[in-house]
Tab-separated table of C-alpha atoms in Angstrom:
chain	number	residue	atom	x	y	z
A	1	MET	CA	49.385	10.657	248.201
A	2	ALA	CA	46.920	11.033	245.924
A	3	THR	CA	43.273	11.030	245.308
A	4	THR	CA	43.771	7.405	244.017
A	5	GLU	CA	45.434	4.572	246.106
A	6	VAL	CA	48.015	2.964	244.206
A	7	ASN	CA	49.261	-0.711	245.802
A	8	LYS	CA	52.913	-0.576	245.292
A	9	PRO	CA	54.712	-4.086	244.978
A	10	SER	CA	56.849	-5.075	247.925
A	11	LYS	CA	60.164	-5.915	245.472
A	12	TYR	CA	59.933	-1.788	244.753
A	13	SER	CA	61.786	0.635	247.161
A	14	VAL	CA	61.233	3.629	245.468
A	15	GLU	CA	57.746	4.967	244.061
A	16	LEU	CA	57.787	7.978	241.814
A	17	VAL	CA	55.002	9.381	239.720
A	18	PHE	CA	55.556	10.118	235.965
A	19	ALA	CA	54.153	13.509	235.247
A	20	THR	CA	52.912	12.632	231.486
A	21	ASN	CA	49.735	11.772	229.527
A	22	ASN	CA	51.955	10.347	227.025
A	23	ALA	CA	51.510	6.553	227.096
A	24	HIS	CA	54.300	5.686	224.795
A	25	LYS	CA	56.696	7.695	226.667
A	26	LEU	CA	55.263	6.026	230.118
A	27	ASN	CA	55.948	2.567	228.054
A	28	GLU	CA	59.313	3.588	227.284
A	29	VAL	CA	60.403	4.709	230.561
A	30	ARG	CA	58.727	1.512	232.409
A	31	ALA	CA	60.912	-0.686	229.989
A	32	ILE	CA	64.002	1.591	230.456
A	33	ALA	CA	63.431	1.684	234.255
A	34	GLY	CA	65.507	-0.316	237.080
A	35	ALA	CA	64.187	-2.928	239.228
A	36	ARG	CA	64.005	-0.329	242.400
A	37	CYS	CA	61.368	1.879	240.948
A	38	SER	CA	57.964	1.472	240.674
A	39	ILE	CA	56.699	4.117	237.675
A	40	ILE	CA	52.988	5.362	238.604
A	41	SER	CA	51.077	7.016	235.889
A	42	LEU	CA	48.987	10.172	236.152
A	43	LYS	CA	46.001	7.637	235.212
A	44	GLU	CA	46.930	5.526	238.289
A	45	LEU	CA	47.453	8.532	240.347
A	46	GLY	CA	43.972	9.896	239.779
A	47	CYS	CA	44.830	13.161	237.920
A	48	TYR	CA	43.039	13.939	234.490
A	49	ASP	CA	44.481	17.745	234.528
A	50	GLU	CA	45.734	19.095	231.285
A	51	ILE	CA	49.546	20.149	232.778
A	52	PRO	CA	50.707	23.851	231.575
A	53	GLU	CA	53.646	23.683	229.252
A	54	THR	CA	54.741	26.838	228.772
A	55	GLY	CA	58.671	26.963	229.115
A	56	ASP	CA	60.990	28.348	226.105
A	57	THR	CA	63.661	25.540	226.881
A	58	LEU	CA	63.180	21.762	227.817
A	59	ILE	CA	64.791	22.287	231.275
A	60	ALA	CA	61.976	24.772	231.909
A	61	ASN	CA	59.094	22.559	230.861
A	62	ALA	CA	60.293	19.337	232.390
A	63	LEU	CA	60.806	21.081	235.875
A	64	GLN	CA	56.883	23.106	235.364
A	65	LYS	CA	55.197	19.740	234.486
A	66	ALA	CA	57.160	18.032	237.666
A	67	LYS	CA	56.285	20.915	240.083
A	68	TYR	CA	52.764	20.853	238.923
A	69	ILE	CA	52.291	17.148	239.870
A	70	HIS	CA	54.463	17.819	243.221
A	71	ASP	CA	52.654	20.797	244.494
A	72	LYS	CA	48.998	19.035	243.727
A	73	PHE	CA	49.820	15.663	245.083
A	74	HIS	CA	52.971	16.272	247.482
A	75	CYS	CA	54.377	13.107	246.354
A	76	ASN	CA	57.939	12.450	244.494
A	77	CYS	CA	57.805	12.816	241.106
A	78	PHE	CA	59.589	13.297	237.473
A	79	ALA	CA	58.737	14.848	234.139
A	80	ASP	CA	60.778	14.781	231.002
A	81	ASP	CA	60.689	17.282	228.040
A	82	THR	CA	61.798	16.222	224.773
A	83	GLY	CA	63.131	17.955	221.276
A	84	LEU	CA	64.007	17.504	218.071
A	85	GLU	CA	66.722	20.250	217.027
A	86	ILE	CA	67.569	20.404	213.298
A	87	GLU	CA	70.674	22.174	212.321
A	88	ALA	CA	69.425	23.396	209.071
A	89	LEU	CA	66.101	24.959	210.801
A	90	ASN	CA	68.316	26.911	213.204
A	91	GLY	CA	67.678	24.302	216.253
A	92	LYS	CA	63.761	23.866	215.124
A	93	PRO	CA	61.214	22.427	216.244
A	94	GLY	CA	63.337	22.217	219.886
A	95	VAL	CA	60.953	23.073	222.770
A	96	TYR	CA	58.184	23.208	220.358
A	97	SER	CA	58.557	19.679	218.772
A	98	ALA	CA	55.053	18.292	220.013
A	99	ARG	CA	52.979	21.035	218.505
A	100	TYR	CA	55.246	22.025	215.835
A	101	ALA	CA	52.416	22.053	213.308
A	102	GLY	CA	50.068	23.754	215.980
A	103	GLU	CA	48.070	23.300	219.098
A	104	HIS	CA	46.088	20.495	218.271
A	105	CYS	CA	48.307	18.872	215.462
A	106	SER	CA	49.457	15.123	215.130
A	107	PHE	CA	52.636	13.262	215.084
A	108	LYS	CA	51.649	12.955	211.323
A	109	ASP	CA	51.008	16.754	210.961
A	110	ASN	CA	54.677	17.585	212.616
A	111	ILE	CA	56.394	15.068	210.376
A	112	GLN	CA	55.045	16.553	207.241
A	113	LYS	CA	55.816	20.146	208.489
A	114	VAL	CA	59.554	19.157	209.143
A	115	LEU	CA	59.714	17.385	205.703
A	116	TYR	CA	58.121	20.108	203.871
A	117	GLU	CA	60.628	22.794	205.297
A	118	MET	CA	63.385	20.462	204.660
A	119	GLN	CA	62.587	20.141	200.920
A	120	GLY	CA	66.013	20.674	199.140
A	121	ILE	CA	68.306	20.836	201.936
A	122	SER	CA	71.476	18.825	201.840
A	123	ASN	CA	72.291	19.411	205.265
A	124	ARG	CA	70.095	16.814	207.472
A	125	LYS	CA	71.827	16.953	210.775
A	126	ALA	CA	69.571	16.741	213.712
A	127	CYS	CA	69.675	15.617	217.237
A	128	PHE	CA	67.193	14.529	219.469
A	129	LYS	CA	67.173	15.809	223.414
A	130	THR	CA	65.577	14.867	226.501
A	131	VAL	CA	65.468	16.353	229.731
A	132	ILE	CA	64.177	14.912	233.063
A	133	ALA	CA	63.213	16.704	235.881
A	134	LEU	CA	62.935	14.913	239.238
A	135	ILE	CA	61.765	16.104	242.382
A	136	VAL	CA	62.631	14.508	245.856
A	137	ASN	CA	61.902	15.540	248.773
A	138	GLU	CA	61.653	19.021	247.829
A	139	GLU	CA	64.904	18.987	245.721
A	140	ASN	CA	65.467	19.270	242.043
A	141	TYR	CA	67.436	17.255	240.095
A	142	PHE	CA	68.051	17.103	236.180
A	143	PHE	CA	69.225	14.500	233.974
A	144	GLU	CA	69.759	14.924	229.937
A	145	GLY	CA	70.116	12.540	227.224
A	146	LYS	CA	70.967	13.113	223.642
A	147	ILE	CA	71.672	11.250	220.374
A	148	ASP	CA	72.871	12.966	216.972
A	149	GLY	CA	71.332	11.744	213.997
A	150	GLU	CA	69.853	12.977	210.503
A	151	ILE	CA	66.650	13.475	209.072
A	152	MET	CA	65.389	11.578	206.347
A	153	GLU	CA	63.860	12.757	203.301
A	154	SER	CA	60.231	10.461	203.764
A	155	GLU	CA	59.041	8.250	206.390
A	156	LYS	CA	60.447	4.898	206.860
A	157	GLY	CA	59.256	2.427	209.604
A	158	ILE	CA	55.954	1.860	211.823
A	159	ASN	CA	57.444	1.598	215.088
A	160	GLY	CA	58.032	4.219	217.920
A	161	PHE	CA	56.178	7.394	217.940
A	162	GLY	CA	56.736	11.242	217.230
A	163	TYR	CA	59.418	11.720	214.588
A	164	ASP	CA	60.864	8.259	215.021
A	165	PRO	CA	60.286	7.348	211.171
A	166	VAL	CA	62.378	10.381	209.752
A	167	PHE	CA	65.220	10.337	212.351
A	168	LYS	CA	67.962	7.785	211.951
A	169	PRO	CA	70.339	7.855	214.385
A	170	LEU	CA	74.285	8.428	213.738
A	171	GLY	CA	75.737	4.951	213.149
A	172	TYR	CA	73.072	2.926	212.278
A	173	ASP	CA	71.497	2.066	208.901
A	174	LYS	CA	67.550	2.271	210.011
A	175	THR	CA	65.622	4.973	211.461
A	176	PHE	CA	63.751	4.913	215.172
A	177	ALA	CA	60.764	3.704	213.753
A	178	GLU	CA	62.102	0.838	212.018
A	179	MET	CA	64.127	-0.744	215.247
A	180	THR	CA	62.237	-2.904	217.867
A	181	GLU	CA	61.463	-1.283	220.980
A	182	ASP	CA	64.501	-3.046	222.829
A	183	GLU	CA	67.039	-1.558	220.324
A	184	LYS	CA	65.597	2.028	220.355
A	185	ASN	CA	65.564	1.861	224.333
A	186	SER	CA	69.273	1.112	224.413
A	187	ILE	CA	70.435	3.907	222.480
A	188	SER	CA	67.710	6.796	222.301
A	189	HIS	CA	67.869	10.191	223.979
A	190	ARG	CA	65.271	9.118	226.480
A	191	ALA	CA	67.086	5.997	227.394
A	192	LEU	CA	70.417	7.987	228.278
A	193	ALA	CA	68.424	10.339	230.182
A	194	THR	CA	66.397	7.479	232.112
A	195	LYS	CA	69.670	5.460	232.944
A	196	LYS	CA	70.956	8.620	234.466
A	197	LEU	CA	67.805	8.876	236.677
A	198	ASN	CA	68.374	5.249	237.386
A	199	ASN	CA	71.842	5.689	238.276
A	200	PHE	CA	71.028	8.415	240.852
A	201	LEU	CA	68.256	6.587	242.127
A	202	GLN	CA	70.346	3.692	243.097
A	203	THR	CA	72.976	5.498	244.799
A	204	CYS	CA	70.662	8.832	246.337
A	205	PRO	CA	71.176	8.476	250.295
A	206	ILE	CA	67.492	10.349	250.920
A	207	LEU	CA	66.043	7.274	249.015
A	208	LYS	CA	68.014	4.605	251.112
């Protein structure tokens, strides 16, 4: 399947490659994934490529990344793309969330740009969206997760990654970065999308 052989534990009946180089995302998805599924990282696959991400929607980006791995390694795989959409910024940063402050920016740079643009704005409504594109036996499937919330006026918390320190989900009194991993993984956009993926894997006839 790949340039690097991966030993699959016998308890798993489904093996999928997660087309990401983001260790935070990988850890989150593995923590959420069901018992049937073994999530293989790109490093374990032997892939160190810079995967293209040039779509103008979350769906397009997720599918582009999944297809890159599928076409090169001929394996069942999935990829995700996540965007923070802020109402007062007309949906920005959206699909450009990971590189909002520039191509080689840090998470901190992105947060600072958002906080600067939100200065003096009373409407703090925002949402996080994740789209997962799965390719299994040459078929494409999509799963979306969304959570509403608001942008804080300053960073709070040290956990998580990305915009977590400035995003407080609706109905909660703390940001994602103030939550434990288990707390975040029970409600987050990525958790919702991953749970839909898991439900599909549990019932998908072509994987039985």
